[in-house]
Short mmCIF file of C-alpha atoms and ligand atoms in Angstrom, two decimals:
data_model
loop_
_atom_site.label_atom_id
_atom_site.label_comp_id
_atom_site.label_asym_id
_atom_site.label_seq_id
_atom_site.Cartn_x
_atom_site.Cartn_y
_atom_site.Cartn_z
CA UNK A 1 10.95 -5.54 27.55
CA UNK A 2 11.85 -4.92 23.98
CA UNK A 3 9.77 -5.43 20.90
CA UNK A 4 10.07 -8.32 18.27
CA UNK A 5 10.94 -6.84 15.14
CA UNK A 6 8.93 -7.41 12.11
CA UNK A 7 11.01 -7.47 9.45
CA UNK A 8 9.37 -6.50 6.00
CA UNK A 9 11.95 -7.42 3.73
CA UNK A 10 12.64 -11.14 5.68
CA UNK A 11 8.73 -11.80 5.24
CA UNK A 12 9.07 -10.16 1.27
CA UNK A 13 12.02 -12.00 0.52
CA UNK A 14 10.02 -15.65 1.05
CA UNK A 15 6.79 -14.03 -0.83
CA UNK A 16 8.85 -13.14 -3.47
CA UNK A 17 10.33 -17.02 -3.74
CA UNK A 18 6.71 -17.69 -4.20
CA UNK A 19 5.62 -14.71 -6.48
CA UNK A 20 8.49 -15.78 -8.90
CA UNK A 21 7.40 -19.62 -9.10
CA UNK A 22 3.73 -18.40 -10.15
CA UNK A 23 5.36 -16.24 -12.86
CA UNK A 24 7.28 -18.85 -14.21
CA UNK A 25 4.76 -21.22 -14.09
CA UNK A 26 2.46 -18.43 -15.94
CA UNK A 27 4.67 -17.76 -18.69
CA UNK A 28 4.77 -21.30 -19.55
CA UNK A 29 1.24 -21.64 -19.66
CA UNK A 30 0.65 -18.66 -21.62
CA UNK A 31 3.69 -17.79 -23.60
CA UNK A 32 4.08 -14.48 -22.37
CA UNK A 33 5.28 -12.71 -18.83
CA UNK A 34 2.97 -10.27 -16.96
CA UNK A 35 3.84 -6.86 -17.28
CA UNK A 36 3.81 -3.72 -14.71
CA UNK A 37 3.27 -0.01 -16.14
CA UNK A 38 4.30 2.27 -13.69
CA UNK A 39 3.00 5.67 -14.09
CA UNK A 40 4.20 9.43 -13.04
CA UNK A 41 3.51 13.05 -13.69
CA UNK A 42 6.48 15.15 -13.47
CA UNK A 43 9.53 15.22 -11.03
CA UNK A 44 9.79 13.27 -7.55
CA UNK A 45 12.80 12.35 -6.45
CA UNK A 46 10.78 10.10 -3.78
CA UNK A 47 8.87 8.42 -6.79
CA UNK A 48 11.16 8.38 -8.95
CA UNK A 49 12.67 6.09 -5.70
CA UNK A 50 9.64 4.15 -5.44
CA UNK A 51 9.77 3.57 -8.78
CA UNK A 52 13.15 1.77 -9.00
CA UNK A 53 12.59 -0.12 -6.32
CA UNK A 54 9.59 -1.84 -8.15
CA UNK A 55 11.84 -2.65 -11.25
CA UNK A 56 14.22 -3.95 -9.08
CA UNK A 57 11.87 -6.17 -7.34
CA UNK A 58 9.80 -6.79 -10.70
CA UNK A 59 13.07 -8.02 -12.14
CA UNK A 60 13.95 -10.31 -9.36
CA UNK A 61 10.52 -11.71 -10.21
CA UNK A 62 10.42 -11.89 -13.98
CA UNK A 63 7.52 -9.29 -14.25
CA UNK A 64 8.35 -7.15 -17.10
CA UNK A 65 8.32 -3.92 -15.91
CA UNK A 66 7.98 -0.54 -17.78
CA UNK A 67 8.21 2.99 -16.55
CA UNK A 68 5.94 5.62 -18.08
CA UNK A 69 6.67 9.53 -17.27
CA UNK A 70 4.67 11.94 -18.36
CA UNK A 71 5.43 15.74 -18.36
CA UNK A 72 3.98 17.93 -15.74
CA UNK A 73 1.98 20.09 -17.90
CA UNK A 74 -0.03 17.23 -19.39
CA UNK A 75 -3.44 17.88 -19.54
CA UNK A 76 -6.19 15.63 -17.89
CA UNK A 77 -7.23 14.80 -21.25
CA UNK A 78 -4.27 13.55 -22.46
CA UNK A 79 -3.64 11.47 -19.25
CA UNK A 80 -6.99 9.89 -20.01
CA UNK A 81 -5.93 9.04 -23.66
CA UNK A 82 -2.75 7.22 -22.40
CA UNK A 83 -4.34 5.05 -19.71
CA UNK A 84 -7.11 3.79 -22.14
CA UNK A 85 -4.36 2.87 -23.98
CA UNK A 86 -2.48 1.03 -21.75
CA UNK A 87 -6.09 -0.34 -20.65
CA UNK A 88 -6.09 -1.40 -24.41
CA UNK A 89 -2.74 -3.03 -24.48
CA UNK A 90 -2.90 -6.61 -24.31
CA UNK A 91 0.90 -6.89 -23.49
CA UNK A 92 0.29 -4.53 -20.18
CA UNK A 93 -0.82 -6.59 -17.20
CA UNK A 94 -1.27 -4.11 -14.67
CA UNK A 95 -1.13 -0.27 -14.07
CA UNK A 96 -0.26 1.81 -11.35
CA UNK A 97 -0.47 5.55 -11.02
CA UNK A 98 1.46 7.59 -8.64
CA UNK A 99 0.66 10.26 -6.33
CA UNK A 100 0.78 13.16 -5.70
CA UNK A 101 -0.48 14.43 -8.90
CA UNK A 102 -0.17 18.02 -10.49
CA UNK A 103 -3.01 20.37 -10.09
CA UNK A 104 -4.55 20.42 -13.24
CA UNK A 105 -4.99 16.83 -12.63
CA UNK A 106 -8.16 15.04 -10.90
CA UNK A 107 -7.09 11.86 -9.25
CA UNK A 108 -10.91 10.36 -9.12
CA UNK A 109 -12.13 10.92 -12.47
CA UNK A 110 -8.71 9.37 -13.92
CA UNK A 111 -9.37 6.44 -11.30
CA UNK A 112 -12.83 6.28 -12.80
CA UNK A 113 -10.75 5.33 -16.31
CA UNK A 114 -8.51 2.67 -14.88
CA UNK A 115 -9.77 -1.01 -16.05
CA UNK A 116 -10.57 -2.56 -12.51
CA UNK A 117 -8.80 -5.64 -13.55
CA UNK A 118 -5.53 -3.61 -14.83
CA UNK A 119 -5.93 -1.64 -11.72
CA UNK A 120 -2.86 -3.29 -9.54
CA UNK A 121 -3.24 -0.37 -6.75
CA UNK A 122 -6.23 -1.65 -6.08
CA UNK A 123 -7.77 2.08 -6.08
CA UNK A 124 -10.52 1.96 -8.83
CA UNK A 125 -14.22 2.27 -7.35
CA UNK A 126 -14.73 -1.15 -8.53
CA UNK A 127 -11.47 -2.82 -6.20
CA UNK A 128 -11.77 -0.64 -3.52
CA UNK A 129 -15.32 -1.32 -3.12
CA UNK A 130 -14.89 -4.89 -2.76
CA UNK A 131 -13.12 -4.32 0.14
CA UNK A 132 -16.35 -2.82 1.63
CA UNK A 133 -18.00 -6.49 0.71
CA UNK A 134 -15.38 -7.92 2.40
CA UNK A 135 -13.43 -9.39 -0.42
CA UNK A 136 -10.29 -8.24 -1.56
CA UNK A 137 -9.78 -8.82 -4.87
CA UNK A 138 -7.30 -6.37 -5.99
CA UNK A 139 -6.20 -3.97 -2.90
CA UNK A 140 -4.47 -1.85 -1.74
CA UNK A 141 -1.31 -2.87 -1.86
CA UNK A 142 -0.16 -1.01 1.67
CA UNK A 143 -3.03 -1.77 3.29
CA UNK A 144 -2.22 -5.83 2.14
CA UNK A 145 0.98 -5.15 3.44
CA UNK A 146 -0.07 -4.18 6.87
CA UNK A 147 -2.21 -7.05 7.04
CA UNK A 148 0.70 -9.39 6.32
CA UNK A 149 2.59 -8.08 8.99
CA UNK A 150 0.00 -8.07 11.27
CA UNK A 151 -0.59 -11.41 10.48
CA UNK A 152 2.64 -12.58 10.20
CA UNK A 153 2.63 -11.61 14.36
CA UNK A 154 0.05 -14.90 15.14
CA UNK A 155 -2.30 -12.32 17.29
CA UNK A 156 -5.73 -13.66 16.95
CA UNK A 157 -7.62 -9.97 15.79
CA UNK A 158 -10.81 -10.78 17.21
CA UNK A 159 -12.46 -8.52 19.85
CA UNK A 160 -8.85 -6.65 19.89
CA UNK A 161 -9.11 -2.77 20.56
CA UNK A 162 -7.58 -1.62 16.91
CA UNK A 163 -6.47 1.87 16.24
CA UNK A 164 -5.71 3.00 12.68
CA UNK A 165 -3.80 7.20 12.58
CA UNK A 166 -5.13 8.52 9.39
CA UNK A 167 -7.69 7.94 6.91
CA UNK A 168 -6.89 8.26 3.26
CA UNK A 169 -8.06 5.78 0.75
CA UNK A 170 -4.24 4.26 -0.17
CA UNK A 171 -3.97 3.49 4.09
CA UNK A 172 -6.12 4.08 6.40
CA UNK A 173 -9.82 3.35 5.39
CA UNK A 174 -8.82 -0.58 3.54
CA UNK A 175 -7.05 -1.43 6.55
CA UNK A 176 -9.87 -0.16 9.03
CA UNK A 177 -12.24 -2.45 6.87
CA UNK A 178 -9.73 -5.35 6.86
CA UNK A 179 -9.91 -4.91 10.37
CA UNK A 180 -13.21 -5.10 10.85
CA UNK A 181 -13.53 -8.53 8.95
CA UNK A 182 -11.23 -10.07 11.43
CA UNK A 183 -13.46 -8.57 14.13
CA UNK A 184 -11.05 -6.56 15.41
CA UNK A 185 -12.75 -2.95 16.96
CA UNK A 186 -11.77 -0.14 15.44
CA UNK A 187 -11.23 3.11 15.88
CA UNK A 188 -9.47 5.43 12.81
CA UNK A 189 -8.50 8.88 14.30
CA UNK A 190 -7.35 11.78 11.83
CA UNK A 191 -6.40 15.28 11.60
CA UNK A 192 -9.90 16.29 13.28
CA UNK A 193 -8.92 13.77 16.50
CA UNK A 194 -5.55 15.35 16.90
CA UNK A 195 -7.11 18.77 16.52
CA UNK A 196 -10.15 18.28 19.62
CA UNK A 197 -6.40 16.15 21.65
CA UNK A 198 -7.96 13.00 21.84
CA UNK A 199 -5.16 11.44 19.93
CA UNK A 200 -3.10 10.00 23.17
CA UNK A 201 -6.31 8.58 24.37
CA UNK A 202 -6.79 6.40 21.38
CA UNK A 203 -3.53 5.31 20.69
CA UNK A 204 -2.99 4.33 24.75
CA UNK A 205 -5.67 2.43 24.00
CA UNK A 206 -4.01 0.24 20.92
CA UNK A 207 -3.88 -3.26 21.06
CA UNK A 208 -2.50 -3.00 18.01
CA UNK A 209 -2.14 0.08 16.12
CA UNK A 210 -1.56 1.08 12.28
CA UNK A 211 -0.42 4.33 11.93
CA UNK A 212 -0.23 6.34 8.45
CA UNK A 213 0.23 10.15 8.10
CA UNK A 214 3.93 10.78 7.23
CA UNK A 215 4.66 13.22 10.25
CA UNK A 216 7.70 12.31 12.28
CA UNK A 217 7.26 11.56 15.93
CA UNK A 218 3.85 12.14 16.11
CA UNK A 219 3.20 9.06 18.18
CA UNK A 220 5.38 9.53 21.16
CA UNK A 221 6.89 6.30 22.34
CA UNK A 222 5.08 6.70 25.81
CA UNK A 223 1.56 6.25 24.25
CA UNK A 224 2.13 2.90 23.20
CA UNK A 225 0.26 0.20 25.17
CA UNK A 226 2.65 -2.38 26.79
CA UNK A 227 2.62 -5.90 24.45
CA UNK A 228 0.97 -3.63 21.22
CA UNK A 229 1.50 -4.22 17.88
CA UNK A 230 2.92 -1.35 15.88
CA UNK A 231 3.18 -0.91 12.35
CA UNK A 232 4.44 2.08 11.38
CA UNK A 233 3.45 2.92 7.43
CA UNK A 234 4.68 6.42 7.62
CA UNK A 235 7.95 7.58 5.53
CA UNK A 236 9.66 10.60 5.97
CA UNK A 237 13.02 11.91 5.39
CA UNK A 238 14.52 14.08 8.29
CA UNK A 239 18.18 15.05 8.01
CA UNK A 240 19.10 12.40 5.53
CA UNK A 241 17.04 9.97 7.27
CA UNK A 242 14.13 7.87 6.60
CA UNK A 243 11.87 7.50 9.46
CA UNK A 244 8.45 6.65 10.68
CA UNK A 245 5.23 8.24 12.83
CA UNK A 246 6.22 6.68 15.67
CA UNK A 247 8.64 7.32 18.13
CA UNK A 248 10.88 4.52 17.63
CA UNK A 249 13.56 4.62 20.23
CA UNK A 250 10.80 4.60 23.26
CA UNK A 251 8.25 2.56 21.33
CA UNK A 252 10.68 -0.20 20.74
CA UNK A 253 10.50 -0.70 24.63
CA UNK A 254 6.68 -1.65 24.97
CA UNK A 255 5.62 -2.69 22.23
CA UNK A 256 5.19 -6.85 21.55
CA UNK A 257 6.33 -5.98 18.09
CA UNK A 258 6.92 -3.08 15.71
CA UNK A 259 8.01 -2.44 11.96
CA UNK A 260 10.95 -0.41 11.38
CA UNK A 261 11.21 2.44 9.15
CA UNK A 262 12.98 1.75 6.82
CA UNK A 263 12.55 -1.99 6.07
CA UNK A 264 8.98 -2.90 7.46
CA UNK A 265 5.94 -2.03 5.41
CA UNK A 266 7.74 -0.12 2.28
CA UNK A 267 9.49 -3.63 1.29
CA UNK A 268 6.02 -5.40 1.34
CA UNK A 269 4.04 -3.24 -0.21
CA UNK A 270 6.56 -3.53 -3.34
CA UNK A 271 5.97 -7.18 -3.39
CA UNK A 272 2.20 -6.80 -2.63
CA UNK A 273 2.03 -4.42 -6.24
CA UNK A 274 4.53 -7.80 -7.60
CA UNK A 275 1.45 -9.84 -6.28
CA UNK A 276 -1.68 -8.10 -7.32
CA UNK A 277 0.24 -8.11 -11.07
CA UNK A 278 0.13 -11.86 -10.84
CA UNK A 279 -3.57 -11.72 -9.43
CA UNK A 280 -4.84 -9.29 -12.51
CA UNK A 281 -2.37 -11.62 -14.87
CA UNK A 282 -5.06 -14.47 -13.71
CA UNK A 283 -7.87 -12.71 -13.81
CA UNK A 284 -7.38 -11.67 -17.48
CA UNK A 285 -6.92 -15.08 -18.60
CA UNK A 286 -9.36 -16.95 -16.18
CA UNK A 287 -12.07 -14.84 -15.40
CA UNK A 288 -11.34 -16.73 -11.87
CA UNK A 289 -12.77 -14.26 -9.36
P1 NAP B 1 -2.21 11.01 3.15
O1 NAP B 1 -3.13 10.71 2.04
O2 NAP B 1 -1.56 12.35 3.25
O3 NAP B 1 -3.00 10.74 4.51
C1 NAP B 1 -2.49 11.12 5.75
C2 NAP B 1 -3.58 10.97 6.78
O4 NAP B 1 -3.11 11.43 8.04
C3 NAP B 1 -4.83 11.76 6.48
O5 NAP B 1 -5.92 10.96 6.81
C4 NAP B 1 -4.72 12.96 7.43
O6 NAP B 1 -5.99 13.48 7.81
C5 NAP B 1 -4.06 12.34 8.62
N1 NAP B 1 -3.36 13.30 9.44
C6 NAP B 1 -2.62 14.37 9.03
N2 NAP B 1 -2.09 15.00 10.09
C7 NAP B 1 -2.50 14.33 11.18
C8 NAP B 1 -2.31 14.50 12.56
N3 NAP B 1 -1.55 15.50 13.04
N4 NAP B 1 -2.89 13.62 13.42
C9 NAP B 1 -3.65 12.62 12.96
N5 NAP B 1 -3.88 12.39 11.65
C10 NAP B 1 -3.31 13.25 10.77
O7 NAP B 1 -1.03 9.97 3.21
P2 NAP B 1 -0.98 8.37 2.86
O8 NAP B 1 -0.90 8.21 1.40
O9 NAP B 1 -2.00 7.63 3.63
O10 NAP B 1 0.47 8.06 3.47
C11 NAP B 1 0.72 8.27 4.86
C12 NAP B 1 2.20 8.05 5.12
O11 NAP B 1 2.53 6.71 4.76
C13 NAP B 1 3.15 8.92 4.30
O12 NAP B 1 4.31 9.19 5.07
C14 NAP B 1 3.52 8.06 3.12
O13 NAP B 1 4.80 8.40 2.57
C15 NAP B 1 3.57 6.72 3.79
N6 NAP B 1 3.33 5.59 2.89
C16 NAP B 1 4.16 4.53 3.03
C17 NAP B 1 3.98 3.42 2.27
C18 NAP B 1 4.88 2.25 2.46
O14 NAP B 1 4.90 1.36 1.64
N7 NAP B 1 5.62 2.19 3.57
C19 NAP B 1 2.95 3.36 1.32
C20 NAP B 1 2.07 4.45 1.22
C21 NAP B 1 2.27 5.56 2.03
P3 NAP B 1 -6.70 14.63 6.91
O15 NAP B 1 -6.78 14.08 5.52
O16 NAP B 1 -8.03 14.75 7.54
O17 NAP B 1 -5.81 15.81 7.00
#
């Protein structure tokens, strides 16, 4: 048996057909486009990627995009001073900050200053709360990403044995909650899991399984449960290759579908952030919640 493919960019192509209808139909009502700031701290060649694959994709669109670098020495201070501002800017639709961040940096108090409805990363206490409720208002754009493809399979989630490798707040903990709303039950396994060696167990155990830590081949193609569904989040570059967590050669053969690296959740979760700009761009204007 071999795996249907689920093909992120097919699935972000039609969203995107959608996405740029809304803006068009936006500007018209309003008089003026929604616009992305996209914010970094220093040098990364793999943001600095990221990065110009949203203007591509913001451009395709018609969301005005604009790039904003600051130097790596910049204090927390003046990081704070600049995203009030672009909180302030009426022109600026939506923000989103890139990680990782320099040391003198704190990631949760600068969080703390985002304007929830500007916050198009959906990481603010305020968005990623709602989650927690149940609602998603603004979130995570991965984690929506995973859900679409997920979805995008037709398996009913409820009562399904979920597992979810890795628990930060950009991956794994939204999509363990979105989960959970669907009734799937779900197990998240991290660092500590893999540490005790219970990580095979879980993962055989996957009727579908999300899987989100950015270390090549760490779920060997043998784990995977005949029929799963695999979505691979991870990215990592290994001799001038991107690839995933999983082991895609072997896991290709049972699972019922998988994502590829590249072209599965990355293309997505560009048009999710393209999305949640549109969202916030409503929001603003509506107070529609
Ligand atoms: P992260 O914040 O570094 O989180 C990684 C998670 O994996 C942590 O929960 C960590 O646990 C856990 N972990 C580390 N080593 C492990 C191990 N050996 N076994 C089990 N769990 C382990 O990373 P992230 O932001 O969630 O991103 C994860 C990966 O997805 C990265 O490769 C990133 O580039 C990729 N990514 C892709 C997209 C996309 O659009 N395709 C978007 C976002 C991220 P501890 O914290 O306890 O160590």
């Amino acid at each position: 048996m071999s795996a249907k493919i689920l093909d992120g960019r097919e699935i972000a192509l039609k969203l995107g057909a959608q996405i740029k209808k809304k803006v068009a139909q936006l500007k018209k009502q309003y008089g003026e486009p929604p616009r992305l700031a996209s914010i970094f701290i220093g040098e990364n060649p793999a943001t600095k990627l990221y990065i110009a694959s949203q203007q591509k994709v913001a451009d395709g669109v018609g969301i005005e995009f604009q790039s904003c670098q600051f130097p790596n020495d910049i204090s927390q201070k003046e990081v704070v001073e600049r995203v009030d501002r672009l909180n302030r800017d009426s022109q600026v639709t939506g923000l989103i900050l890139h990680f990782p961040l320099p040391d003198q940096i704190n990631r949760s108090e600068i969080l703390r200053h985002v304007n929830p409805l500007k916050d198009v990363d959906g990481l603010t206490p305020e968005n990623a709360g709602q989650i927690l409720l149940g609602r998603v208002r603004i979130g995570s754009c991965t984690a929506q990403a995973v859900m679409e493809l997920i979805h995008a399979t037709g398996v009913d989630l409820r009562g399904k044995e979920a597992v979810i490798v890795g628990h930060s707040e950009l991956v794994g903990k939204p999509v363990g909650l979105m989960l959970l709303e669907h009734l799937a039950t779900v197990t998240t396994c991290h660092i500590a899991t893999n540490e005790r060696g219970y990580l095979a167990d879980h993962v055989k155990r996957a009727e579908v399984l999300v899987v989100a830590v950015g270390k090549p081949g760490l779920i060997q193609g043998d784990w995977i449960r005949p029929g799963a569904v695999v979505i691979d989040v991870g990215i990592s570059r290994v001799n001038g290759r991107v690839v995933g967590d999983v082991e895609y050669e072997k896991a290709v053969q049972r699972a019922g579908y998988i994502t590829p690296v590249p072209g599965g959740v990355g293309p997505l979760t560009v048009m999710m952030l393209m999305r949640n700009v549109v969202k916030a761009y409503k929001f603003q204007r509506t107070a529609e919640d």
